[in-house]
Short mmCIF file of C-alpha atoms in Angstrom, two decimals:
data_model
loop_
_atom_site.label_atom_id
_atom_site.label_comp_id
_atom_site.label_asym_id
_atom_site.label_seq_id
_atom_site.Cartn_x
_atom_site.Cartn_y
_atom_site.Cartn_z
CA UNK T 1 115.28 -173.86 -28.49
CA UNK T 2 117.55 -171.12 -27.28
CA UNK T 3 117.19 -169.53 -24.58
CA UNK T 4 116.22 -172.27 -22.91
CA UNK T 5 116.40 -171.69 -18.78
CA UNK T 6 115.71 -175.26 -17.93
CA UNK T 7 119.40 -176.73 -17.35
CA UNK T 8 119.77 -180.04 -19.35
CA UNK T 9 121.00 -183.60 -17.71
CA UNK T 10 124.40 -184.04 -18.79
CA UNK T 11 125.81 -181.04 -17.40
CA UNK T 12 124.49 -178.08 -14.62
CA UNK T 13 125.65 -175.68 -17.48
CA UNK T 14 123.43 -174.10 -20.01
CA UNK T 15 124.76 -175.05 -23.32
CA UNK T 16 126.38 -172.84 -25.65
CA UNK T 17 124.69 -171.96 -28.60
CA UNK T 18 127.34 -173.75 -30.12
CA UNK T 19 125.53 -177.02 -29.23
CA UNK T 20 122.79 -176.04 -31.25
CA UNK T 21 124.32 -175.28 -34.19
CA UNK T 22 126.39 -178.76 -34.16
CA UNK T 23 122.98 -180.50 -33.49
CA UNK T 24 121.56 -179.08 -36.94
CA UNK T 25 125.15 -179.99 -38.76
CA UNK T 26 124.48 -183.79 -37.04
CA UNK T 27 121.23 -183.65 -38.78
CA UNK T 28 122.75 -182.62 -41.93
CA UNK T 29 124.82 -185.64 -42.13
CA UNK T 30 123.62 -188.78 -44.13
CA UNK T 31 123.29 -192.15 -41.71
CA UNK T 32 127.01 -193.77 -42.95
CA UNK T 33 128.72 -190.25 -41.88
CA UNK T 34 126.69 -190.13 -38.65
CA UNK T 35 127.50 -193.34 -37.80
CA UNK T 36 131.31 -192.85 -38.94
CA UNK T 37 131.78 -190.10 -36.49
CA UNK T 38 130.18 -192.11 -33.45
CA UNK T 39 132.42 -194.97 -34.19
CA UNK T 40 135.12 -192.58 -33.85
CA UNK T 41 133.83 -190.63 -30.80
CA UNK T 42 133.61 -193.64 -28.71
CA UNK T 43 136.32 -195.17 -30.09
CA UNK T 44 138.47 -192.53 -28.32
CA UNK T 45 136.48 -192.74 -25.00
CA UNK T 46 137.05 -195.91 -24.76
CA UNK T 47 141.03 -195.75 -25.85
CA UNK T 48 142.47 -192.06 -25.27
CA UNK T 49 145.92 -192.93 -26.32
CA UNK T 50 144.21 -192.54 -30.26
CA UNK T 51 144.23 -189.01 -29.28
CA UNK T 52 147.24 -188.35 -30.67
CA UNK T 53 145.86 -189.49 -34.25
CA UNK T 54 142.52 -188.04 -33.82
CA UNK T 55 142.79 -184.87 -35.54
CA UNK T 56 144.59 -185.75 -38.72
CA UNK T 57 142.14 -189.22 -38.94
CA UNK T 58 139.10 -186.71 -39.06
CA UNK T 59 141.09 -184.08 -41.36
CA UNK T 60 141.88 -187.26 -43.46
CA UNK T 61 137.71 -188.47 -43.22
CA UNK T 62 136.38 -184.56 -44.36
CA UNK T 63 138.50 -184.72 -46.90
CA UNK T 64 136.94 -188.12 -48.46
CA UNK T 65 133.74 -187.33 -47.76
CA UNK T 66 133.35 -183.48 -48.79
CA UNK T 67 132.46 -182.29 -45.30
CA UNK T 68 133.56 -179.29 -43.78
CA UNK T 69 136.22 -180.05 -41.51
CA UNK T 70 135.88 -177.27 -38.81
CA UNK T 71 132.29 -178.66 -38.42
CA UNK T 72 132.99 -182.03 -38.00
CA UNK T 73 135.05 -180.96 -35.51
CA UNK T 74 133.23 -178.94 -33.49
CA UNK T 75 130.46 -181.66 -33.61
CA UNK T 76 132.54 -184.37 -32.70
CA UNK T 77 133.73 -181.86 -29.56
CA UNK T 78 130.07 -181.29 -28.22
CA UNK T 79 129.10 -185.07 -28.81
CA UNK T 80 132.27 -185.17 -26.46
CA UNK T 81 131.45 -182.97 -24.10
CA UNK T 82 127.81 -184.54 -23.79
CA UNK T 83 129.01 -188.10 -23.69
CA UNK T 84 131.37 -187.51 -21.06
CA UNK T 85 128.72 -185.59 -19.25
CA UNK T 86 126.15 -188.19 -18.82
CA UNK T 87 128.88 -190.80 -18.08
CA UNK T 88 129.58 -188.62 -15.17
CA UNK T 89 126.30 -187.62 -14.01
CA UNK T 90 125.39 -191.38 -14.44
CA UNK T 91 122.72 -190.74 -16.65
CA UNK T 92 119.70 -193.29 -17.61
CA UNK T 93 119.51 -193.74 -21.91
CA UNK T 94 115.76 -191.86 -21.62
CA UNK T 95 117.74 -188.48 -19.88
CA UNK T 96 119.92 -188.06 -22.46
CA UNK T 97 117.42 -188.94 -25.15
CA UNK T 98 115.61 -185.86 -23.78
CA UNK T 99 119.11 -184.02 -23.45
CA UNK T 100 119.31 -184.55 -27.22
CA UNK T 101 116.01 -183.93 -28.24
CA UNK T 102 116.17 -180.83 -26.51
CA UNK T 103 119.43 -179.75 -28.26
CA UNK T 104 117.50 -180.19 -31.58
CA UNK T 105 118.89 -183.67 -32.65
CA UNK T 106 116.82 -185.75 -34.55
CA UNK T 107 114.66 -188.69 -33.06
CA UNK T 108 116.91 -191.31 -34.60
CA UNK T 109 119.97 -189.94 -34.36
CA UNK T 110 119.60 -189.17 -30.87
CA UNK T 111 118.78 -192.57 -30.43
CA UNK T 112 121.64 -194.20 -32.03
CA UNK T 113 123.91 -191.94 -30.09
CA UNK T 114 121.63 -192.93 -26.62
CA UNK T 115 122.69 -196.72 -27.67
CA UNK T 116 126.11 -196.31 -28.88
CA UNK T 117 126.88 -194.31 -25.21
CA UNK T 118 125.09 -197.11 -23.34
CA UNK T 119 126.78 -199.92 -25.02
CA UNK T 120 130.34 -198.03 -24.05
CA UNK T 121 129.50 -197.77 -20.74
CA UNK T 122 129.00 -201.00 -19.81
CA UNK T 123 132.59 -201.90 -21.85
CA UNK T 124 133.94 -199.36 -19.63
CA UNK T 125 131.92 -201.21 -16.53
CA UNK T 126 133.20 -204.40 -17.69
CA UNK T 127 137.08 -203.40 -17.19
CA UNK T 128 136.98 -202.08 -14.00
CA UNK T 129 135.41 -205.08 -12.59
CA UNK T 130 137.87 -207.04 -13.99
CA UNK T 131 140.69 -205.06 -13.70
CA UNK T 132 141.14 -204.78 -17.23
CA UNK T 133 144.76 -203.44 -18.18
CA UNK T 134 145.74 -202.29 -21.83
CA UNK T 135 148.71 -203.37 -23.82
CA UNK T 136 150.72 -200.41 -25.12
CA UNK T 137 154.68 -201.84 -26.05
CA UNK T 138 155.81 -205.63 -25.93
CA UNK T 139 159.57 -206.25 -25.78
CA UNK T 140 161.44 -209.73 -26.21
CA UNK T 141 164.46 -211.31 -25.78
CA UNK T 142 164.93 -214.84 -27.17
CA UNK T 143 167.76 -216.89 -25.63
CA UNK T 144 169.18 -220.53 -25.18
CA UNK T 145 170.29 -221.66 -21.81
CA UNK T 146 174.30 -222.54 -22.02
CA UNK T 147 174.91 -224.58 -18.51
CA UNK T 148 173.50 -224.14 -15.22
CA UNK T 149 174.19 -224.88 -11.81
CA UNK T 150 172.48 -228.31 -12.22
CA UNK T 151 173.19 -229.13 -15.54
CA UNK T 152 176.54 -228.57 -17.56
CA UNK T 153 175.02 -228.32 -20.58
CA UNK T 154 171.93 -227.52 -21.23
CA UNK T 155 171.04 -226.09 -25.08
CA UNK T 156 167.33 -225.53 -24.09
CA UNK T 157 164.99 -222.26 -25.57
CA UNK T 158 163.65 -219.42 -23.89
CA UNK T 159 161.64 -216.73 -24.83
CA UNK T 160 160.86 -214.09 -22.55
CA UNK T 161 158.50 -211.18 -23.01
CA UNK T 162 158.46 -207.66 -21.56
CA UNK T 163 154.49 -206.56 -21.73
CA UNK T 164 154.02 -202.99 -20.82
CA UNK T 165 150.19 -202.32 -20.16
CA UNK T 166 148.48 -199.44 -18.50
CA UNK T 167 145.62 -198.82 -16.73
CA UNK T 168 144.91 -195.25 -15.54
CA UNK T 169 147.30 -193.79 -16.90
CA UNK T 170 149.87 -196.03 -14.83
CA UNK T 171 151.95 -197.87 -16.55
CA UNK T 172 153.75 -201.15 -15.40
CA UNK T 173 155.56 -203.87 -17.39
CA UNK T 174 154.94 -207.65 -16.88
CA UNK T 175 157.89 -209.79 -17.66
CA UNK T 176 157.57 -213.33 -18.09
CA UNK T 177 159.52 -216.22 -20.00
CA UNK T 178 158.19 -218.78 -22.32
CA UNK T 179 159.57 -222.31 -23.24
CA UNK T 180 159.49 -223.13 -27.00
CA UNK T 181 156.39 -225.14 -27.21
CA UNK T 182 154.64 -222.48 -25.04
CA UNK T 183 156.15 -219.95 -27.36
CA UNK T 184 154.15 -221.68 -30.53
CA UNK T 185 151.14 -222.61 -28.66
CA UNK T 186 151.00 -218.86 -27.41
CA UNK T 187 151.56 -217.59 -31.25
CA UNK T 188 148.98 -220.18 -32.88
CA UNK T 189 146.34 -218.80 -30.47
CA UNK T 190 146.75 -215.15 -31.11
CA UNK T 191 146.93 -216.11 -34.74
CA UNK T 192 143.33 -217.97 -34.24
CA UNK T 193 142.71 -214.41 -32.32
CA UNK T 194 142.89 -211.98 -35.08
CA UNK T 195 141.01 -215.00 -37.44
CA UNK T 196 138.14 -214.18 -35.11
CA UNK T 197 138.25 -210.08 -34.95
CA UNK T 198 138.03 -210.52 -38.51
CA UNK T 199 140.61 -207.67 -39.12
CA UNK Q 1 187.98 -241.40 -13.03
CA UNK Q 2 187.12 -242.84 -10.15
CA UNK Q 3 186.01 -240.71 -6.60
CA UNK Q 4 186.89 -240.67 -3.24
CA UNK Q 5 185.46 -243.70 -1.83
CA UNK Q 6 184.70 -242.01 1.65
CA UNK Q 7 182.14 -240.31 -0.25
CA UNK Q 8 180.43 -243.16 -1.14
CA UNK Q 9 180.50 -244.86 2.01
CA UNK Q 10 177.27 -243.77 2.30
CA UNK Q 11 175.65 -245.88 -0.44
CA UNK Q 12 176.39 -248.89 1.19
CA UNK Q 13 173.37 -248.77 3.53
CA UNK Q 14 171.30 -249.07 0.15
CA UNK Q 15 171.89 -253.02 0.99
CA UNK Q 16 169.64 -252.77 3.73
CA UNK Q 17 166.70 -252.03 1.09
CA UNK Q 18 164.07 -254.87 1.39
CA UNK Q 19 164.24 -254.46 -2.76
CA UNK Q 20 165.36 -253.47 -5.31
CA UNK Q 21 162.25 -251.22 -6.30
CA UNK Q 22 163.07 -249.85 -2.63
CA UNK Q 23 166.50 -248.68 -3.78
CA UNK Q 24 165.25 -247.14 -7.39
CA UNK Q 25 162.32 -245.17 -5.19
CA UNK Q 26 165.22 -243.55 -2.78
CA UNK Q 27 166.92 -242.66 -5.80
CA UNK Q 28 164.04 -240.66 -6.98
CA UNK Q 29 163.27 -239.35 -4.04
CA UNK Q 30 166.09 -237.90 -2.85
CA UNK Q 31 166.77 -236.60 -6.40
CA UNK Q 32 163.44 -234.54 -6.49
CA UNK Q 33 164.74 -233.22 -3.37
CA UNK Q 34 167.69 -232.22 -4.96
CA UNK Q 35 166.16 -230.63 -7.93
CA UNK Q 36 163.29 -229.52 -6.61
CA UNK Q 37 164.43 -228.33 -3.07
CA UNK Q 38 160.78 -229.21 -1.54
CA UNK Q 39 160.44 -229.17 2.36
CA UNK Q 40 160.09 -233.05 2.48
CA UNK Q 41 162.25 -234.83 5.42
CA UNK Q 42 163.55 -236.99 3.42
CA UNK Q 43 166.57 -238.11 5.59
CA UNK Q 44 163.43 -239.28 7.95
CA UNK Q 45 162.48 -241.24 5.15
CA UNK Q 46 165.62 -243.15 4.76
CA UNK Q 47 165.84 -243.70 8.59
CA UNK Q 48 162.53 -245.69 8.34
CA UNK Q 49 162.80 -247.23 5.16
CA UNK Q 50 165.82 -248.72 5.73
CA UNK Q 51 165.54 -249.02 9.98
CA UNK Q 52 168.81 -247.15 9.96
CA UNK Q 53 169.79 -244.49 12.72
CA UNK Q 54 170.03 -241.04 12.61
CA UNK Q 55 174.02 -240.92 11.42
CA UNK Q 56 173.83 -243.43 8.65
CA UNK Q 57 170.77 -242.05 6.74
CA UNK Q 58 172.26 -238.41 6.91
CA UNK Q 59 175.65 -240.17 5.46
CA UNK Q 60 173.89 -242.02 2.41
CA UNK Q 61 171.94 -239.02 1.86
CA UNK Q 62 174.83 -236.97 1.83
CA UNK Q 63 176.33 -240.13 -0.80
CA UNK Q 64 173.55 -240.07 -2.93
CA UNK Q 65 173.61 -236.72 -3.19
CA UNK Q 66 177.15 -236.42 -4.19
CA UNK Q 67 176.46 -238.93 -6.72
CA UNK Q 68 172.97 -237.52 -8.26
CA UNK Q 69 174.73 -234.14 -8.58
CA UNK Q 70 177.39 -235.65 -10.56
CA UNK Q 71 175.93 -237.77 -12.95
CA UNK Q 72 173.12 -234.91 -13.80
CA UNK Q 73 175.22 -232.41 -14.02
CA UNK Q 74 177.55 -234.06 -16.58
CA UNK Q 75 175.18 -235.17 -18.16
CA UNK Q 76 176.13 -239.39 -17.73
CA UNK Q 77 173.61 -240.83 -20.52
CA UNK Q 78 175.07 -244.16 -21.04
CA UNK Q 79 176.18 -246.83 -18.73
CA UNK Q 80 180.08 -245.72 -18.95
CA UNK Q 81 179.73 -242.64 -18.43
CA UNK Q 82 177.73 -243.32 -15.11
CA UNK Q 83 180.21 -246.33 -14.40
CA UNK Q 84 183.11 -243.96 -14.38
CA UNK Q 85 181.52 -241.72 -11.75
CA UNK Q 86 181.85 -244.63 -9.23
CA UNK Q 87 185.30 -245.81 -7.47
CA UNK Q 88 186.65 -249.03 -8.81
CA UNK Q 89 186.34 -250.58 -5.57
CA UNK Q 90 182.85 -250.13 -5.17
CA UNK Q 91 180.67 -252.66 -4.43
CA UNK Q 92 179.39 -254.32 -7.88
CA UNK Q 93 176.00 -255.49 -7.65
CA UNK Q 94 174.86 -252.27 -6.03
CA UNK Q 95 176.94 -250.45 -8.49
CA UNK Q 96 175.38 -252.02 -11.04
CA UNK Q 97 171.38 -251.69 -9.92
CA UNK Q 98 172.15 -248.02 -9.07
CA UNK Q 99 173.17 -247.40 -12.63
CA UNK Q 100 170.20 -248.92 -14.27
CA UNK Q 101 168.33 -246.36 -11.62
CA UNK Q 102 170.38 -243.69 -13.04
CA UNK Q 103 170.19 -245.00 -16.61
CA UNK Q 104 166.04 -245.25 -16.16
CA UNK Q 105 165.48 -241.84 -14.84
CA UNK Q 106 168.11 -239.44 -16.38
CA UNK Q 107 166.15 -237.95 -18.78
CA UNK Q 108 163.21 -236.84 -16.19
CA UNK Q 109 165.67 -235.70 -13.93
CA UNK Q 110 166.94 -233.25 -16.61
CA UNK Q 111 163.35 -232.10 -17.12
CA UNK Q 112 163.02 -231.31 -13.43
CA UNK Q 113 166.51 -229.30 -13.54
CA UNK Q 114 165.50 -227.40 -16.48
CA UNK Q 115 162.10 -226.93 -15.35
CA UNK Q 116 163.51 -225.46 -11.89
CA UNK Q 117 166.26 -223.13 -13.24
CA UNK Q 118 166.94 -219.78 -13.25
CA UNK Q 119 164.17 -218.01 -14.96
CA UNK Q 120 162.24 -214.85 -14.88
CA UNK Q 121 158.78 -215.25 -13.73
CA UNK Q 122 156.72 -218.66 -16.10
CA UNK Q 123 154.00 -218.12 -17.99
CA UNK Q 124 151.50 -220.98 -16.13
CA UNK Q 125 148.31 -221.02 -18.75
CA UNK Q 126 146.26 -218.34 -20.93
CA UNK Q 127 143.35 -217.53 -22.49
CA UNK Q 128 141.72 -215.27 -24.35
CA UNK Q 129 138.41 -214.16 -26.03
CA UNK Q 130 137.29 -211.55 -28.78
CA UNK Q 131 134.82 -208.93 -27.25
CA UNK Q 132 132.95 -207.05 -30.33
CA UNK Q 133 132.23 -203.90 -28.70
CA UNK Q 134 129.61 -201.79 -30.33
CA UNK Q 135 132.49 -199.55 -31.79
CA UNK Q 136 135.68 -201.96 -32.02
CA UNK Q 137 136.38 -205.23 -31.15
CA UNK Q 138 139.64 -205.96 -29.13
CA UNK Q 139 140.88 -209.02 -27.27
CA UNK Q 140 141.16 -209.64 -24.00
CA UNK Q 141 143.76 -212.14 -22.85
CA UNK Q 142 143.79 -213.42 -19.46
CA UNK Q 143 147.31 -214.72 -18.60
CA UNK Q 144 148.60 -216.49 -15.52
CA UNK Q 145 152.20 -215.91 -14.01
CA UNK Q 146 154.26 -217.83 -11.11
CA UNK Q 147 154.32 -214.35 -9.98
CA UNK Q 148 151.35 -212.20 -10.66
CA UNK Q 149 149.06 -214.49 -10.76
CA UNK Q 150 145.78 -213.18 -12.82
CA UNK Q 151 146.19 -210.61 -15.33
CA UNK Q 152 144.17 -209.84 -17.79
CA UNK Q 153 145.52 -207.31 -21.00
CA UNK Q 154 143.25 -206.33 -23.38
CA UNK Q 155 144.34 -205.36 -26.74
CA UNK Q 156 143.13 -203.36 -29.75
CA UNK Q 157 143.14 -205.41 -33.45
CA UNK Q 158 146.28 -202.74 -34.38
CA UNK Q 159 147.74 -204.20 -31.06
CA UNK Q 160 147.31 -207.59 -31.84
CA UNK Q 161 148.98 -207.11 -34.88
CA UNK Q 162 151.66 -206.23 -34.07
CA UNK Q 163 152.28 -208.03 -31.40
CA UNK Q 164 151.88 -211.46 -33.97
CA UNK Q 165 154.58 -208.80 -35.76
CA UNK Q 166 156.80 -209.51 -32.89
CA UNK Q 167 155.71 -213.04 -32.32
CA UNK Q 168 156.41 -213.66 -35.74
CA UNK Q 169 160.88 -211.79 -35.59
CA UNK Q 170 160.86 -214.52 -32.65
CA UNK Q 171 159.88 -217.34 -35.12
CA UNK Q 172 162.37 -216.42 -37.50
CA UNK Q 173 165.14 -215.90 -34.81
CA UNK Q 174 164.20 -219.58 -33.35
CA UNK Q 175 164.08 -221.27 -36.81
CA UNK Q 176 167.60 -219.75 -37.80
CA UNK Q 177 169.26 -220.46 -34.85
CA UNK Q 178 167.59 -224.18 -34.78
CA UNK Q 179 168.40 -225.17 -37.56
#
């Protein structure tokens, strides 16, 4: 398996031994710890701001499970560095199969990681078609109106929110205001929201 | 307190009305102009629905609005509160058929002027739907501004949470200052 002059898909590169080695420690792993690290992996592809997190979360995970940490991360590196790879090369599932195969990763664990990648990209497909921005801070100011120009007294609610979402690492804030029954409508749905993520 | 009754001069044309359903319907109209400040000619509309020239619907326009203005902005609920807006002298029977008018409609008028005030940017309509990704679900709300337009903001479950963290402070500060 080393010394292999045949370049793989994912990158023009031939892979460091490194690779290898993390391939055998992926094989090592039992399914639930496979799987755990995935989740994680493409959890931060698909959200990079839990980048700041990442390193104690995994530190934290070794630790529970009894697995070496340096390993885990070095793993969870390469699976990064291959992932992002056939994103960008625009890889089919069956190329990095083989990509994986050839780096000495089980059938079934390639597999899982072919359709964990595949699901992600079309997530990631899915936003930019529909402009998909992502909510990072939410700011509020609550108010009641006093008197206007029309009326002399008025004594009606507002709420207005400040949403500040990014896309591309641009960040922008929407502002908009709320009347009172929108307010509760708006708060009873989200509520209904998090009911249905099950979280 | 009774007004200038130049200013009401105006009103007087209102006699020419074939009814008294023709009078209530210039009433409304001219006070969605006010409140609204749409593009419609209305002063056109008073020259043909009364056959009155060019100078006397721009003076009863200019009445009525002096009047509408008044009575909405103080907030004239009740029938002496609307009576006092008028001069003494004024003509009775019209007085009296333009405060039921006032009397009828007050409290949509009020809508209209708080819908129309000074805001930031409304929230129109939203929705929203749960995507469960292979690796974490989030939700993706798509909101609608007077502004923007389309947006849609997705959000991870730790995102959502707080924000019903927020949502929630607001509930609080509403129900203590609502009581």
């Amino acid at each position: 398996m080393t010394g292999e002059t045949t370049s793989l898909h994912f990158s023009d590169a031939h892979p460091p031994t490194q690779f290898y080695v993390d391939a055998k420690f992926a094989n090592s792993l039992n399914n639930q710890q496979y799987e755990e690290i995935l989740s994680r992996l493409f959890a931060f592809t698909h959200n990079p701001d839990l980048g700041s997190d990442l390193g104690s979360n995994l530190q934290h995970y070794c630790l529970t499970e009894s697995l070496p940490v340096s390993s885990v991360k070095d793993l969870f590196k390469t699976l990064l560095i291959v992932a992002r790879g056939a994103t960008k090369n625009k890889l089919t599932g069956g190329q990095l199969y083989s990509d994986l195969q050839r780096l000495g990763l089980d059938a079934g664990r390639a597999n899982l990681f072919c359709q964990t990648w595949k699901d992600q990209s079309e997530v990631s497909d899915q936003f930019s078609k529909l402009d998909l921005k992502r909510l990072v801070d939410l700011e509020w100011k609550f108010g009641v109106t006093a008197a206007s120009s029309e009326l002399h007294r008025v004594g009606n609610c507002y709420i207005q929110l400040k949403m500040v979402v990014t896309k591309d690492s641009k960040r922008e804030s929407v502002l908009m205001e709320l009347s009172l029954p929108q307010f509760y409508t708006f708060m009873h749905e989200m509520e209904t929201a998090k009911l249905e993520m099950g979280t | 307190m009774g007004s200038d009754l130049d200013d009401y001069d105006g009103l007087l044309h209102l006699l020419k009305a074939a009814s008294k359903k023709t009078v209530i319907e210039i009433l409304n109209k001219v006070a969605s102009q006010l409140l609204r400040s749409g593009d419609d000619d209305v002063v056109g509309f008073l020259r043909s629905c009364l056959d009155i020239d060019a100078d006397e619907s721009a003076a009863l326009f200019h009445s009525l609005t002096i009047l509408l203005r008044k009575v909405i902005y103080s907030g004239c609920a009740n029938y002496d509160a609307i009576n006092a807006a008028f001069p003494s002298e004024f003509h009775k029977s019209l007085k009296e058929l333009l405060i039921k008018g006032i009397l009828d409609n007050h409290n949509v008028w009020t809508s209209q002027a708080i819908d129309e005030q000074v805001s930031l940017p409304r929230l129109k309509d939203f929705s929203w739907e749960v995507r469960k990704n292979i690796v974490a679900p989030s939700c993706v709300l798509h909101l609608n501004t007077s502004d923007r337009g389309s947006l849609n903001v997705e959000m991870s479950a730790e995102s959502l949470d707080t924000m019903l963290d927020s949502l929630a402070k607001i509930r609080d500060q509403i129900s203590s200052v609502t009581q």
